[in-house]
Short mmCIF file of C-alpha atoms and ligand atoms in Angstrom, two decimals:
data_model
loop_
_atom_site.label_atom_id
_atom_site.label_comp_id
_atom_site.label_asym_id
_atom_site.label_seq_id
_atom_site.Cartn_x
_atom_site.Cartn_y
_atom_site.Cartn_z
CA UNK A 14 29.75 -33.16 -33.79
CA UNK A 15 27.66 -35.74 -34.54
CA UNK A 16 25.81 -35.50 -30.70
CA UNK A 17 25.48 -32.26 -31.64
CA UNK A 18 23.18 -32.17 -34.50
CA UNK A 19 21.06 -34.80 -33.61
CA UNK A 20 20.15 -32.66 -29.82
CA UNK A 21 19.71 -29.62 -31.61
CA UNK A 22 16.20 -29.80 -32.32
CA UNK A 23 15.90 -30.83 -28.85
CA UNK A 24 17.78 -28.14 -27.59
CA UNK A 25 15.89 -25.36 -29.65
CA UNK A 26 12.30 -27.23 -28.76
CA UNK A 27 13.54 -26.56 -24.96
CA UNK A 28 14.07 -23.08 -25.67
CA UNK A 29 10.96 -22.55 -27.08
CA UNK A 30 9.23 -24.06 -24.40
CA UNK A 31 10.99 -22.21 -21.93
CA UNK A 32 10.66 -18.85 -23.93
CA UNK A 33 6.57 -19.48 -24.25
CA UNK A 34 6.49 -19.89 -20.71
CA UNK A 35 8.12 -16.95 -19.79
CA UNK A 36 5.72 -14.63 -21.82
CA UNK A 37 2.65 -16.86 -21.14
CA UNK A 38 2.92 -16.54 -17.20
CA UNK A 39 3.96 -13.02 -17.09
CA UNK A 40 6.96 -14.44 -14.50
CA UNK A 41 9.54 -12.10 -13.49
CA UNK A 42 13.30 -12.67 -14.03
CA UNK A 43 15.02 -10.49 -11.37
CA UNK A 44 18.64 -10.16 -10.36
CA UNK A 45 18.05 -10.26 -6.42
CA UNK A 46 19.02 -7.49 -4.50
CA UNK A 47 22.68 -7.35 -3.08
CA UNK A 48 21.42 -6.34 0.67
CA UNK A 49 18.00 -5.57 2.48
CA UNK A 50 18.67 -1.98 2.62
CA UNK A 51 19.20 -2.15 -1.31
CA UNK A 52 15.76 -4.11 -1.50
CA UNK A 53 14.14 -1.49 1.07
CA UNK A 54 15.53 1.49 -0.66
CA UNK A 55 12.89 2.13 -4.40
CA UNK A 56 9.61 1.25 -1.79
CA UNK A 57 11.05 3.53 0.85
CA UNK A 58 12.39 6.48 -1.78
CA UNK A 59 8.20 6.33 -2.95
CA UNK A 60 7.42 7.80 0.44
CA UNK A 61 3.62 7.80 -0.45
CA UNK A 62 1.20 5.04 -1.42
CA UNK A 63 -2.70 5.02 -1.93
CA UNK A 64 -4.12 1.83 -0.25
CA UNK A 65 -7.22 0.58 -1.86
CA UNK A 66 -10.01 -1.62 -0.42
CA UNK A 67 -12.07 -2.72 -3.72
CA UNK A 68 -15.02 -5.72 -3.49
CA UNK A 69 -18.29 -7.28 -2.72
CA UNK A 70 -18.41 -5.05 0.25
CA UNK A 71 -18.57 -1.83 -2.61
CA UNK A 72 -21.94 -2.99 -3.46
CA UNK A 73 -23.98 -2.26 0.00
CA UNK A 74 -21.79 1.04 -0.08
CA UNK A 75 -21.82 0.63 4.47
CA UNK A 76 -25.91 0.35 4.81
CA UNK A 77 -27.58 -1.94 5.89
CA UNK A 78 -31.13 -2.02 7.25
CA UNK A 79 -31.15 0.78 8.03
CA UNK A 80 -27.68 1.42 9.59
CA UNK A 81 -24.90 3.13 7.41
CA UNK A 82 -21.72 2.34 9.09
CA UNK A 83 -20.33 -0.66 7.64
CA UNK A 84 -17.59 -1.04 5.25
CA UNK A 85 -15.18 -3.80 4.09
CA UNK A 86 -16.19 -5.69 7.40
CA UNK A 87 -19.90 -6.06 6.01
CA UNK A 88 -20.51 -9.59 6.06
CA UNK A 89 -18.70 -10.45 9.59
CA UNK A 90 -20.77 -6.60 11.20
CA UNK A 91 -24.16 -7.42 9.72
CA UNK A 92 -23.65 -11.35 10.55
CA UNK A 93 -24.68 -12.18 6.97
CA UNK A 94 -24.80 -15.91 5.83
CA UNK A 95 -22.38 -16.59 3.14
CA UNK A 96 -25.09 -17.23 1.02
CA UNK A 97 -26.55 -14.37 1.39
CA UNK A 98 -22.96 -12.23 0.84
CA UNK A 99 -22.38 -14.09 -2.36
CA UNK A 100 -25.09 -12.78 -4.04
CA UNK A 101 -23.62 -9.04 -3.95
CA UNK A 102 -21.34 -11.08 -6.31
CA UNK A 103 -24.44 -10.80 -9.02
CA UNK A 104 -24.59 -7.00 -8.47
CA UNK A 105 -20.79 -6.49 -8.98
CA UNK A 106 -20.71 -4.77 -12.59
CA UNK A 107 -18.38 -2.01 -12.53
CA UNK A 108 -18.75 -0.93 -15.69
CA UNK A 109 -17.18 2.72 -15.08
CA UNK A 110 -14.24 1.20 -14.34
CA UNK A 111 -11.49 2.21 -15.81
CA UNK A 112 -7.56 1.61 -15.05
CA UNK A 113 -5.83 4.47 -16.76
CA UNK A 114 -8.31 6.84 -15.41
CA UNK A 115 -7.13 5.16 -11.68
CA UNK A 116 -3.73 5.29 -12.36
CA UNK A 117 -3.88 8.94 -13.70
CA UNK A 118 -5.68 9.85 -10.17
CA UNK A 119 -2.82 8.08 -8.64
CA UNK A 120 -0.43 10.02 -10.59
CA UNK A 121 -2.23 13.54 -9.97
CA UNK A 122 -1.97 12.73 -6.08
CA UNK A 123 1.20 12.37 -6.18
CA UNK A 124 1.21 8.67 -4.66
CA UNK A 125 3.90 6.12 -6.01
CA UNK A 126 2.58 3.22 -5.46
CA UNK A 127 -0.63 1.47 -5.04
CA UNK A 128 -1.46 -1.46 -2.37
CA UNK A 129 -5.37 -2.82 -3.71
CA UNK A 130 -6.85 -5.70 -2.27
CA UNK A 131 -6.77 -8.56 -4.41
CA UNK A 132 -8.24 -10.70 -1.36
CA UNK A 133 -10.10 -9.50 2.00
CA UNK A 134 -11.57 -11.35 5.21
CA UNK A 135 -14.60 -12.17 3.02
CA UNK A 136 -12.56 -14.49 0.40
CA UNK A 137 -13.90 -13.23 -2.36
CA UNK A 138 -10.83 -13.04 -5.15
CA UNK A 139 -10.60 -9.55 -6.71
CA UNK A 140 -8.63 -11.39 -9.46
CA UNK A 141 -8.83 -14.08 -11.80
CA UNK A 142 -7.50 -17.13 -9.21
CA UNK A 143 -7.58 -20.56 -10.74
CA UNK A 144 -8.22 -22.00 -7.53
CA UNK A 145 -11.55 -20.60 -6.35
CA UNK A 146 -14.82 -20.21 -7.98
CA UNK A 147 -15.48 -17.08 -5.74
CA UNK A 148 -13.81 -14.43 -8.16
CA UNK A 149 -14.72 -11.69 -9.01
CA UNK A 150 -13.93 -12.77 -13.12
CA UNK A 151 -15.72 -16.14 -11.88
CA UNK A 152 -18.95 -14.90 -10.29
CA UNK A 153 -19.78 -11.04 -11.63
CA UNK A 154 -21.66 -10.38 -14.45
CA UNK A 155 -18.72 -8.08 -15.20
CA UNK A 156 -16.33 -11.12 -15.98
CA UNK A 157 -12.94 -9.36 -15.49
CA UNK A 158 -9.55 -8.97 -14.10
CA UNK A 159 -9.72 -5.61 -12.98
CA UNK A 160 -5.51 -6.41 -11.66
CA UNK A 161 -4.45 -6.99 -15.37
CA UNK A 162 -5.46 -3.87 -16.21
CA UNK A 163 -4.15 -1.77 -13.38
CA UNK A 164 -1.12 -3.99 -13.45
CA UNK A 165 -0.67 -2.90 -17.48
CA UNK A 166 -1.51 0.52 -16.89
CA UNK A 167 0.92 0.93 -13.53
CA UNK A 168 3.90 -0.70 -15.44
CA UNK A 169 3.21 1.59 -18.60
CA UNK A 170 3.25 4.72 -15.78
CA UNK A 171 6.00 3.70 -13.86
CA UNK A 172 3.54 3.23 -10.67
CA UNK A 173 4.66 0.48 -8.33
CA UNK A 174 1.75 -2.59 -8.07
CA UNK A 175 1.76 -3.75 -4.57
CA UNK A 176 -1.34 -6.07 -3.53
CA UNK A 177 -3.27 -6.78 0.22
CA UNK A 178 -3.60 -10.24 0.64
CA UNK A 179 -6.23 -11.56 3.86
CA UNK A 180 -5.35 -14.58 5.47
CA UNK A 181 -8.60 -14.75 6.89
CA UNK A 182 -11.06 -16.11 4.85
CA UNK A 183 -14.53 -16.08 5.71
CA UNK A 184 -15.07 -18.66 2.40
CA UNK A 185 -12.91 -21.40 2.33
CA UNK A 186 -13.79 -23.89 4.74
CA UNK A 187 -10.17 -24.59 5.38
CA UNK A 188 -9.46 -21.12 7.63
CA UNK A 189 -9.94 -22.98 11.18
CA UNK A 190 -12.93 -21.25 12.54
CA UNK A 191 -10.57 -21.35 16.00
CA UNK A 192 -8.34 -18.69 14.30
CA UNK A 193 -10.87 -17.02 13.51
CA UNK A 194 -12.51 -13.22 13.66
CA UNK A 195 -14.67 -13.35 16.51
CA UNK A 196 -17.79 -14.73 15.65
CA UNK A 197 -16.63 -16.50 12.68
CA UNK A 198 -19.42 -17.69 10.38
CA UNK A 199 -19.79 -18.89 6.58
CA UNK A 200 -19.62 -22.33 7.42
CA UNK A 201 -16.64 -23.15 10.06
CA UNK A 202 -15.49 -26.82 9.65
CA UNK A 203 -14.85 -27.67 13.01
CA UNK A 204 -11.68 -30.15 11.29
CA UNK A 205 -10.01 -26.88 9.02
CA UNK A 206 -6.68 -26.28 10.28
CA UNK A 207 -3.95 -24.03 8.58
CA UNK A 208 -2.15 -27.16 7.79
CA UNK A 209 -4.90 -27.53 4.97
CA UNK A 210 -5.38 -23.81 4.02
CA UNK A 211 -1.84 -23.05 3.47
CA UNK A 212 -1.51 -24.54 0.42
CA UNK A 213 -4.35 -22.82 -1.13
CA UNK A 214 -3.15 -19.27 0.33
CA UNK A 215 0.67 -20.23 -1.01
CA UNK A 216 -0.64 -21.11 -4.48
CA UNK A 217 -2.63 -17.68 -4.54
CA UNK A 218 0.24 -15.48 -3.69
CA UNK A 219 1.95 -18.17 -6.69
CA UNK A 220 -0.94 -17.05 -9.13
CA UNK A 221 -0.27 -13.04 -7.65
CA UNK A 222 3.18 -12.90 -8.14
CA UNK A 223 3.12 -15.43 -11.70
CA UNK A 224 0.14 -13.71 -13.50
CA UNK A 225 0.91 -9.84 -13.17
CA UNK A 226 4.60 -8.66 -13.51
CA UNK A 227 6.22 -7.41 -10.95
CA UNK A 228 4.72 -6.58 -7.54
CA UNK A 229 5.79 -3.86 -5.61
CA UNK A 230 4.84 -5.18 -1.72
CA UNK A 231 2.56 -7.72 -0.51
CA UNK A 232 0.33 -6.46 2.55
CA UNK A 233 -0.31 -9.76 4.45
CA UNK A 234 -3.11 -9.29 6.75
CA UNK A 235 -3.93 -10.86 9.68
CA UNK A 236 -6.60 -8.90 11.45
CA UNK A 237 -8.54 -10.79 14.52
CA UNK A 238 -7.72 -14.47 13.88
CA UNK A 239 -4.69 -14.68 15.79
CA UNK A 240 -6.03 -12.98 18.74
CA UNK A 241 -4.16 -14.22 21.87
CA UNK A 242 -1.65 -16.24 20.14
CA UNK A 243 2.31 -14.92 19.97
CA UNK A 244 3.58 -13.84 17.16
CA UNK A 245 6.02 -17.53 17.21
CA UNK A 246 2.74 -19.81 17.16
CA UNK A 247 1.34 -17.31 14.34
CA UNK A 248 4.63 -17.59 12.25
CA UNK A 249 4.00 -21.40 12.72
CA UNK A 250 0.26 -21.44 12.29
CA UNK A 251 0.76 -19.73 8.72
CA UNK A 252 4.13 -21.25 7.88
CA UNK A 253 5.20 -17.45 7.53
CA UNK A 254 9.06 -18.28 6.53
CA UNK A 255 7.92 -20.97 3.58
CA UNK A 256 5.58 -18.04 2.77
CA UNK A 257 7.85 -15.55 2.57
CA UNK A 258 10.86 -17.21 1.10
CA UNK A 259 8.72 -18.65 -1.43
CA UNK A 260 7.86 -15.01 -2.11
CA UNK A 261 11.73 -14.23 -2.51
CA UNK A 262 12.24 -16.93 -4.66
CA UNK A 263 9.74 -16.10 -7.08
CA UNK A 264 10.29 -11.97 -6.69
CA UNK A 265 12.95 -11.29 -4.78
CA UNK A 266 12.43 -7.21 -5.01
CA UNK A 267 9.12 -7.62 -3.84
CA UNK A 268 8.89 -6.15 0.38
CA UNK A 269 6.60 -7.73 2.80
CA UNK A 270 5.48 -6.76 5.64
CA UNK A 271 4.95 -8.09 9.20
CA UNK A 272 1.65 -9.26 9.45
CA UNK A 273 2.32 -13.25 8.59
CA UNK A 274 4.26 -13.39 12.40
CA UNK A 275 7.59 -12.98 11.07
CA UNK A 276 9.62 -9.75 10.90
CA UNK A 277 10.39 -9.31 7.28
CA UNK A 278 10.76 -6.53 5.59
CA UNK A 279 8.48 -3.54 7.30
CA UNK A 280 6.02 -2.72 9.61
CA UNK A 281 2.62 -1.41 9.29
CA UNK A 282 1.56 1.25 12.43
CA UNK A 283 -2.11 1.22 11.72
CA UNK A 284 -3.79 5.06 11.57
CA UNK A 285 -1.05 6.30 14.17
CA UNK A 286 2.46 7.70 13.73
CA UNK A 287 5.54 6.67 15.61
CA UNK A 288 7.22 9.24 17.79
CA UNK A 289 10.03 10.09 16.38
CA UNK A 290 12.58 8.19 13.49
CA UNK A 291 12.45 4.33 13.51
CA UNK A 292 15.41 1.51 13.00
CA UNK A 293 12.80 -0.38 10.85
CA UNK A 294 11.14 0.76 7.64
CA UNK A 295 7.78 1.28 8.21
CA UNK A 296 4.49 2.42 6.42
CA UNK A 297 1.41 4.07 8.31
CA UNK A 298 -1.73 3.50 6.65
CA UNK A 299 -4.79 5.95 7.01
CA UNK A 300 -8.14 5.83 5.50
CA UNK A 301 -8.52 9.35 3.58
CA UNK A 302 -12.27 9.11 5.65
CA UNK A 303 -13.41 6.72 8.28
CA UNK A 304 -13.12 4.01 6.23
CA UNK A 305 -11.41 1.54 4.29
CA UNK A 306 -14.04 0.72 1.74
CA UNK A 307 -16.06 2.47 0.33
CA UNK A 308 -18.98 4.27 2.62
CA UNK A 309 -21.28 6.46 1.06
CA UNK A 310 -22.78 8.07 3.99
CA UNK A 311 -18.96 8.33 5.72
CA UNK A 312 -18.13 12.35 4.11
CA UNK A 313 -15.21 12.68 7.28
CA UNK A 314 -13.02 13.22 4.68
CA UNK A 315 -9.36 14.50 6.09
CA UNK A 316 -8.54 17.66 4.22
CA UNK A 317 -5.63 18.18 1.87
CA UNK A 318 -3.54 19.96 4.60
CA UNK A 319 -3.91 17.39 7.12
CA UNK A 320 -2.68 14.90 4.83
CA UNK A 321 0.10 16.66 3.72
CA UNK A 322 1.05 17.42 7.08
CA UNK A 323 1.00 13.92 7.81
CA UNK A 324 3.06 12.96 4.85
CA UNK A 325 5.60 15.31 6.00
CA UNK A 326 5.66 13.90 9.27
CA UNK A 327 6.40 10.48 8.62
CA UNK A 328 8.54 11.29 6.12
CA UNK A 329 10.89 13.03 8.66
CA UNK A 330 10.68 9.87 10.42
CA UNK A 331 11.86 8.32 7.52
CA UNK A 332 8.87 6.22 7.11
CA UNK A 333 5.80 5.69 4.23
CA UNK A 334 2.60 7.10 3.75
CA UNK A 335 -0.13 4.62 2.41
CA UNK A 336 -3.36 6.49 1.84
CA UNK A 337 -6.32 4.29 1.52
CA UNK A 338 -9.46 5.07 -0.55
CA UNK A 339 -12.53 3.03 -1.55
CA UNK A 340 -13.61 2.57 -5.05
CA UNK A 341 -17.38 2.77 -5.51
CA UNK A 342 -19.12 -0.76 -6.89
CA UNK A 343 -19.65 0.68 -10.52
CA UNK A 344 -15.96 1.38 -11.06
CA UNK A 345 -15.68 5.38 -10.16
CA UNK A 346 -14.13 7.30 -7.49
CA UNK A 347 -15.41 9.12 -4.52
CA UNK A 348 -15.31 12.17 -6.53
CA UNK A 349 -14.50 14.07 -3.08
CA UNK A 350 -11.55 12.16 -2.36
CA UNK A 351 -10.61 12.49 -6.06
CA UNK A 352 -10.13 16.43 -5.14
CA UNK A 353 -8.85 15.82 -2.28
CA UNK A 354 -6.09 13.85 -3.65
CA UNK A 355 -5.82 16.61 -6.57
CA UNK A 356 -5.06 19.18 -4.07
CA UNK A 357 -2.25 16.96 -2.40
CA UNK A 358 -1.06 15.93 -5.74
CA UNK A 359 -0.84 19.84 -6.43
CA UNK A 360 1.53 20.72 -3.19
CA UNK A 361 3.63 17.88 -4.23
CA UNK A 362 4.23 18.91 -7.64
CA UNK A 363 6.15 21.82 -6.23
CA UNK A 364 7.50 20.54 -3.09
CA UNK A 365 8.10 16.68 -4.24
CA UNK A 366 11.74 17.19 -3.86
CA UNK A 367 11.24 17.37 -0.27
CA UNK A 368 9.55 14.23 0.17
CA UNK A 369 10.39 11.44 -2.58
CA UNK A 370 13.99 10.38 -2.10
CA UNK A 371 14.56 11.81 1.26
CA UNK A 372 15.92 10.44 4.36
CA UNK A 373 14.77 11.18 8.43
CA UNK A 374 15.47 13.86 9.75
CA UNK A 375 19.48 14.12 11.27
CA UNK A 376 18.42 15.72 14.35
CA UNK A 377 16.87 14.08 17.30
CA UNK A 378 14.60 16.84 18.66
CA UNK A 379 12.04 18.10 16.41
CA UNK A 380 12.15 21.67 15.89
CA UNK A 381 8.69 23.48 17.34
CA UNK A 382 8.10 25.48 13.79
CA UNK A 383 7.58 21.90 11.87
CA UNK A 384 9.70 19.10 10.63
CA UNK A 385 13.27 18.69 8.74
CA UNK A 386 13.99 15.93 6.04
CA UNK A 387 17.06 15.62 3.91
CA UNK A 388 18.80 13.97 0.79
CA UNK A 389 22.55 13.87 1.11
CA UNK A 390 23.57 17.37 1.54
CA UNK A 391 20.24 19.30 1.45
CA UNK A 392 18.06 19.28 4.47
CA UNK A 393 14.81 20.50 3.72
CA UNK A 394 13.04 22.30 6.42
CA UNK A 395 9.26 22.00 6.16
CA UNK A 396 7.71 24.73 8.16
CA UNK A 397 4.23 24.44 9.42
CA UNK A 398 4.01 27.24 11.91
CA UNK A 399 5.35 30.29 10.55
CA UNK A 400 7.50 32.37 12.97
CA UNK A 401 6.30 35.53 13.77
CA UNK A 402 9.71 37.39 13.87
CA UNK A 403 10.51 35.69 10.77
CA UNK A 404 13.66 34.41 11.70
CA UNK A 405 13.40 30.55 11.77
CA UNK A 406 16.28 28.80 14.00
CA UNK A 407 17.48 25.59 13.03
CA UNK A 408 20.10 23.65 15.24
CA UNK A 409 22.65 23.09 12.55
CA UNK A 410 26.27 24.38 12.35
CA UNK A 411 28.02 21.79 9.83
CA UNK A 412 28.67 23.03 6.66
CA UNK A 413 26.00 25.40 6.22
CA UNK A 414 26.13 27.44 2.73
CA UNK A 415 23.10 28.36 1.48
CA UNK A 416 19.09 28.53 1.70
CA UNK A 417 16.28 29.30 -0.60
CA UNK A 418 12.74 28.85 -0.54
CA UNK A 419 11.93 25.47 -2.75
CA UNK A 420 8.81 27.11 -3.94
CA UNK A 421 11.70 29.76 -5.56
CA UNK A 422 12.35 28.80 -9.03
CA UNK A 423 15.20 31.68 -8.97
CA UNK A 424 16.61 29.91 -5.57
CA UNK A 425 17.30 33.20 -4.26
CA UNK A 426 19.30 33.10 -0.98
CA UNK A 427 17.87 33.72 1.86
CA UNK A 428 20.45 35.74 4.50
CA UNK A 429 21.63 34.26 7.54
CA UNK A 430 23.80 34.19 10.68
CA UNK A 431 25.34 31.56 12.38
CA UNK A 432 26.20 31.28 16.03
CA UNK A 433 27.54 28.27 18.00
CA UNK A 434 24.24 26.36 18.09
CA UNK A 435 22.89 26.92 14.91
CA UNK A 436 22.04 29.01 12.42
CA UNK A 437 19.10 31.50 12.06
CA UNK A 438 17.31 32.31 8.84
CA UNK A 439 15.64 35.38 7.66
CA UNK A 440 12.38 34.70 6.30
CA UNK A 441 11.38 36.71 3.59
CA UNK A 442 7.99 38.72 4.34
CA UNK A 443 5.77 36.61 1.81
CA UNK A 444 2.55 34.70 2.53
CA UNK A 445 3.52 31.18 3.68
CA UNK A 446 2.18 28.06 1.92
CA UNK A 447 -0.49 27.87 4.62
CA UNK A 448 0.02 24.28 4.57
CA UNK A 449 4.17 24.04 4.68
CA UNK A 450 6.43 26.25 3.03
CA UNK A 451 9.90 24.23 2.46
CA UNK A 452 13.38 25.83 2.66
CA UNK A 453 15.93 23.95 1.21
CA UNK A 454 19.53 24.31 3.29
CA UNK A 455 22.81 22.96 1.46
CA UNK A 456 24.98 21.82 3.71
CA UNK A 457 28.15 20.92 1.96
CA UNK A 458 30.92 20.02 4.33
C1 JFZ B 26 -7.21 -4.64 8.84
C2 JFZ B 26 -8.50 -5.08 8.21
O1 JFZ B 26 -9.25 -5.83 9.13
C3 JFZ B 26 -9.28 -3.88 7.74
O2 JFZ B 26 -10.46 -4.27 7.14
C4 JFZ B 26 -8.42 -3.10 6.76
O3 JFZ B 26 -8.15 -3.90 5.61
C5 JFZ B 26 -7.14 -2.70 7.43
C6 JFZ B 26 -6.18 -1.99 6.50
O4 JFZ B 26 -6.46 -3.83 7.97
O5 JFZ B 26 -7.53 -4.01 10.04
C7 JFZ B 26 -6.62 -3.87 11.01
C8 JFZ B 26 -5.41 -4.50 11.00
C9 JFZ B 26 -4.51 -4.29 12.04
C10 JFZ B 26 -4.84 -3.45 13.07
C11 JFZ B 26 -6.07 -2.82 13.10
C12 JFZ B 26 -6.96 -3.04 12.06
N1 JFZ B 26 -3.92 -3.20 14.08
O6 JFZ B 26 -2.79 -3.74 14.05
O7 JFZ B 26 -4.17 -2.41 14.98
#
């Protein structure tokens, strides 16, 4: 009784403390997830994420005397001193910018989640890091966290937050120059070794994962400094498992991918899509043009049925879509790939069912009119190349009841007839969706 009273303005102080910190820090409190699959399964039911390479880079737009291909790769292509590089830092005042109008283009296109680069090669922090002067809330005259915002306005929208992280770094001195991109300049100290950078990179991801909620995926990147070395000696080089189950003990929902050396959680096929259904979750990224970041002479935009097609592709392979886009330097959109990803956003508003939530495709062979995905008992057969006889043949026997057109809001049946390898459908005599018209077959055993 008596020890009681006299800790009980110790005890409440404590909780206090401990209460202040939660809210100050923005630090998640997460039940972990019961299995890997159960951890895989909300980032692989999203299907479709729009990458987005945002920075110092935005500035030149890709031009430089005279030459106009360049993108996030700027300072490393054009062999700019640091010095030099930094001052783009001056320029940086994106005063257009605005989150919810971001995250309402991310909505219209239909993506789930968004993967922006709070850190490239070139070091500079697209966030406010306590660790580095070289931020872009630091050294702009814009003086701002453009992640709190989109963090905010993704939570309020229920849009997943997922961040690209470099472990290059063509600014801190630490990144061994040995490592390296080729070429590496900005100052290599010929006595840097990852030894002494890892500590700075672990107590980014800290500030990543501490200041802004929760965070859908981290997109390690390792591009060109571990050229030559296997992955074992990379896993070591970057102490990838401390990395990662530091990252597990501080979100354990959050999914990483491969690029530290280590396996973890998925893999990252880079502009090219794996033949045919994979063991391993995985996520292709594509640029929506030729590049990453932003170009303004780069107009090689990939039209709304390509990606689409894509989409449905990997989906039947029961992998991810990240779509990558590059914000101009005052804060807008390329207002082409804004329509673009309109026009996507507008087939998927229709024909989401098909894609969000659904598995690979049960069937090993991919049938020559398109591509099949499925949820539990629906399969969902997207076709692409319209059969001229209209009578679409799918291989499937089990169970068959019933299909409709998903575009159908009556989900009239379709007629069909079965035989001993499959099942052919009549097609109705309509105009196709010239990019895929989906037919939704139940399948109830
Ligand atoms: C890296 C970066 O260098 C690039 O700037 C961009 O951010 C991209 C998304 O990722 O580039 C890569 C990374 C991996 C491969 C190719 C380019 N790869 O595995 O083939």
């Amino acid at each position: 009784m008596k020890l009681n009273r006299c800790f009980a303005p110790f005890i409440s102080l404590l909780l206090i403390i401990i209460l202040l910190n939660g809210c100050c820090t923005n630090r998640v409190r997460q039940t972990p997830p019961a299995s890997e699959s159960q951890k895989m399964k909300p980032f692989q039911d999203m299907r479709f994420g729009m990458f987005i390479h945002w920075g110092l880079y935005s500035v030149p737009a890709g031009e430089w005397k005279g030459q106009t291909d360049y993108a996030e790769w700027f300072q490393l292509e054009t062999k700019m001193p640091l010095a030099e590089y930094a001052k783009f830092a001056h320029q940086f005042d994106p005063t257009n910018f605005d989150a919810n109008q971001w995250i309402k283009m991310v909505k219209d296109s239909g993506t789930k989640y968004i993967v922006i680069t709070a850190k490239h090669h070139d070091g500079f922090a697209m966030y406010d890091t306590k660790l580095e002067n070289y931020s872009v809330v630091n050294d702009t005259p814009w003086y701002h966290d453009p992640l709190k915002d989109l963090a905010a306005a993704c939570k309020r929208d229920g849009v997943g937050f997922g961040l690209y992280y470099s472990l290059p770094d063509r600014h801190n001195t630490n990144f061994p120059a040995q490592y390296s991109q080729r070429h590496f300049h900005g100052d290599p100290n010929p006595n840097a070794d990852h030894d002494q950078y890892i500590p700075y990179l672990k107590g980014q991801i800290h500030e990543l994962l501490t200041q802004y909620g929760p965070v859908t995926c981290l997109w390690f990147d390792d591009r060109g400094s571990f050229e030559g070395i296997s992955s074992e000696k990379r896993a070591e080089l970057t102490h990838a498992q401390s990395v990662i189950d530091e990252v597990h003990q501080l979100q354990p929902w959050c999914v990483i991918d491969d690029r530290l050396g280590v396996g973890a959680d998925y893999t990252t096929p880079e502009q090219w899509i794996p033949a045919g259904p994979q063991a391993k979750p995985f996520e292709v990224c594509m640029p929506l043009n030729d590049h990453w970041g932003y170009n303004k002479a780069d107009h090689d935009w990939k039209s709304p049925k390509v990606v689409i097609q894509m989409l449905v592709n990997i989906t039947s392979e029961g992998g991810n879509l990240l779509l990558d886009i590059g914000p101009m330097a005052d804060g807008n959109m390329p207002p082409e790939a804004v329509k673009i990803l309109g026009q996507v956003g507008g087939w998927l508003k229709v024909n989401g069912e098909s894609i969000y939530g659904t598995t690979a495709s049960p069937l090993r062979t991919r049938p020559s009119w398109g591509y099949i995905t499925q949820n539990g008992d629906k399969l969902y057969l997207h076709v692409l190349n319209w059969p001229s006889s209209c009578q679409l043949f799918v291989p499937v026997t089990n169970g068959v009841k019933r299909a409709y057109l998903l575009a159908d809001s009556k989900q009239e049946a379709l007629s069909m007839t079965s035989a001993a390898d499959g099942t052919t459908i009549a097609l109705p005599s309509l105009t196709p969706d010239p990019i895929d018209t989906v037919i939704v077959l139940n399948t109830k055993p």
